[in-house]
Amino acid sequence: MVFKVAFGFLYKMITYKKGSLAVLSIALSSGTTFYIEKIMAGVDIKHLIVPILIFAVGFLFYFICLIADLHTGLQVAKYQSYLKYRDKNKPYVLSYKLYRTLWKLLGIMLLSLLLAVTSLMVEIIDLQFFYKVAITFQGAVWLLACGFEIHSI
């Protein structure tokens, strides 16, 4: 079912406006690739991988902390609901608190992604000081977020 939907969507994209969008996309992509190779000629590859690695490791640790915080929060809410109503079938979770958890995750990811893109851009421009500042702030954002989640557990 998933493949049918994915290929159906791909077919719709390719055949949109009788394929004119596909021709335009391929032409722009080949030109863009040429210019990206020219821009990236003197850039060290490890400096491009570091922001992506920080993002991935930070997301993993933050997601683990977030799930632990969510689990303990649900347990406390269930216990408090039982003390209040003395009925195990009563709903015990307020939906806005679950959405706040999701918005925290998305907010931290957006901030870190913006810092990662900034660090990649300043690396391409070859501004070493700003690259180190952006990398430091990106790591600090993830560590602050993880520390806050651990504290709230």
Coordinates of C-alpha atoms in Angstrom, one line a residue:
M1 CA 0.0 0.0 0.0
V2 CA 2.8 2.4 0.9
F3 CA 4.7 1.7 -2.3
K4 CA 1.5 2.2 -4.4
V5 CA 0.9 5.6 -2.8
A6 CA 4.5 6.6 -3.2
F7 CA 4.7 5.6 -6.8
G8 CA 1.3 7.2 -7.5
F9 CA 2.6 10.4 -6.1
L10 CA 5.8 10.2 -8.1
Y11 CA 3.8 9.6 -11.2
K12 CA 1.6 12.6 -10.5
M13 CA 4.7 14.8 -10.0
I14 CA 6.3 13.6 -13.2
T15 CA 3.2 14.0 -15.4
Y16 CA 2.1 17.3 -13.9
K17 CA 1.4 19.8 -16.7
K18 CA 2.4 17.2 -19.3
G19 CA 5.9 16.7 -17.8
S20 CA 7.0 20.3 -18.0
L21 CA 7.7 20.5 -14.3
A22 CA 9.9 17.4 -14.6
V23 CA 11.9 18.8 -17.5
L24 CA 12.4 22.1 -15.6
S25 CA 13.4 20.3 -12.4
I26 CA 16.0 18.1 -14.2
A27 CA 17.5 21.1 -16.0
L28 CA 17.8 23.2 -12.8
S29 CA 19.2 20.2 -10.8
S30 CA 22.0 19.6 -13.3
G31 CA 23.0 23.3 -13.3
T32 CA 22.8 23.5 -9.5
T33 CA 25.0 20.4 -9.1
F34 CA 27.7 22.0 -11.3
Y35 CA 27.7 25.2 -9.3
I36 CA 27.7 23.4 -5.9
E37 CA 30.8 21.4 -7.0
K38 CA 32.5 24.7 -7.9
I39 CA 31.6 26.3 -4.5
M40 CA 32.6 23.2 -2.5
A41 CA 36.0 22.8 -4.2
G42 CA 38.2 23.9 -1.2
V43 CA 36.0 22.7 1.7
D44 CA 37.2 20.0 4.1
I45 CA 34.6 17.2 4.2
K46 CA 35.0 16.6 8.0
H47 CA 33.8 20.1 8.7
L48 CA 30.6 19.3 6.7
I49 CA 30.0 16.1 8.6
V50 CA 30.4 17.5 12.1
P51 CA 27.2 19.6 12.2
I52 CA 25.2 16.7 10.9
L53 CA 26.7 14.4 13.4
I54 CA 26.0 16.8 16.3
F55 CA 22.4 17.1 15.1
A56 CA 21.9 13.3 14.9
V57 CA 23.6 12.5 18.3
G58 CA 21.8 15.4 20.0
F59 CA 18.4 14.3 18.5
L60 CA 19.0 10.8 19.7
F61 CA 19.9 11.7 23.3
Y62 CA 17.1 14.3 23.5
F63 CA 14.5 11.9 22.1
I64 CA 15.5 9.3 24.8
C65 CA 15.2 12.0 27.5
L66 CA 11.9 13.1 26.0
I67 CA 10.4 9.6 26.0
A68 CA 11.6 9.0 29.6
D69 CA 10.0 12.3 30.6
L70 CA 6.8 11.5 28.8
H71 CA 6.6 8.0 30.4
T72 CA 7.1 9.3 33.9
G73 CA 4.7 12.2 33.3
L74 CA 2.0 9.7 32.1
Q75 CA 2.6 7.5 35.2
V76 CA 2.2 10.5 37.5
A77 CA -0.9 11.7 35.7
K78 CA -2.4 8.3 36.0
Y79 CA -1.7 8.0 39.7
Q80 CA -3.1 11.5 40.4
S81 CA -6.2 10.8 38.4
Y82 CA -6.7 7.6 40.4
L83 CA -6.4 9.5 43.7
K84 CA -8.8 12.1 42.5
Y85 CA -11.6 10.0 40.9
R86 CA -10.9 6.5 42.4
D87 CA -11.8 5.1 38.9
K88 CA -9.2 3.6 36.6
N89 CA -11.3 4.1 33.6
K90 CA -11.3 7.9 33.8
P91 CA -9.1 9.8 31.3
Y92 CA -6.0 11.0 33.0
V93 CA -4.1 12.9 30.3
L94 CA -4.7 16.4 29.1
S95 CA -4.1 16.5 25.3
Y96 CA -2.5 20.0 25.4
K97 CA 0.3 18.6 27.5
L98 CA 1.0 15.9 24.9
Y99 CA 1.1 18.6 22.2
R100 CA 3.5 20.7 24.3
T101 CA 5.9 17.7 24.3
L102 CA 5.7 17.5 20.5
W103 CA 6.2 21.2 20.1
K104 CA 9.2 21.1 22.4
L105 CA 10.8 18.4 20.2
L106 CA 10.0 20.3 17.0
G107 CA 11.3 23.6 18.4
I108 CA 14.6 22.2 19.6
M109 CA 15.0 20.4 16.2
L110 CA 14.3 23.6 14.3
L111 CA 16.8 25.6 16.3
S112 CA 19.5 23.0 16.0
L113 CA 18.8 22.6 12.3
L114 CA 19.2 26.4 11.8
L115 CA 22.5 26.4 13.6
A116 CA 23.7 23.4 11.6
V117 CA 22.8 25.1 8.3
T118 CA 24.5 28.3 9.6
S119 CA 27.7 26.3 10.4
L120 CA 27.6 24.7 7.0
M121 CA 27.3 28.0 5.3
V122 CA 30.1 29.7 7.2
E123 CA 32.3 26.7 6.5
I124 CA 31.7 27.1 2.8
I125 CA 32.5 30.8 3.1
D126 CA 35.6 29.9 5.1
L127 CA 34.9 31.8 8.3
Q128 CA 36.5 29.5 10.9
F129 CA 35.6 31.6 14.0
F130 CA 31.9 31.7 13.1
Y131 CA 32.0 28.0 12.3
K132 CA 33.2 27.2 15.7
V133 CA 30.7 29.5 17.4
A134 CA 27.8 27.9 15.4
I135 CA 29.0 24.4 16.3
T136 CA 29.4 25.3 20.0
F137 CA 25.9 26.8 20.1
Q138 CA 24.4 23.8 18.3
G139 CA 25.9 21.4 20.9
A140 CA 24.9 23.7 23.7
V141 CA 21.3 23.7 22.5
W142 CA 21.1 19.9 22.6
L143 CA 22.8 19.7 26.0
L144 CA 20.6 22.4 27.5
A145 CA 17.5 20.6 26.2
C146 CA 18.6 17.2 27.5
G147 CA 19.5 18.7 30.8
F148 CA 16.1 20.3 31.1
E149 CA 14.3 17.1 30.3
I150 CA 16.4 15.1 32.7
H151 CA 15.6 17.7 35.4
S152 CA 11.9 17.5 34.7
I153 CA 11.9 13.7 35.0

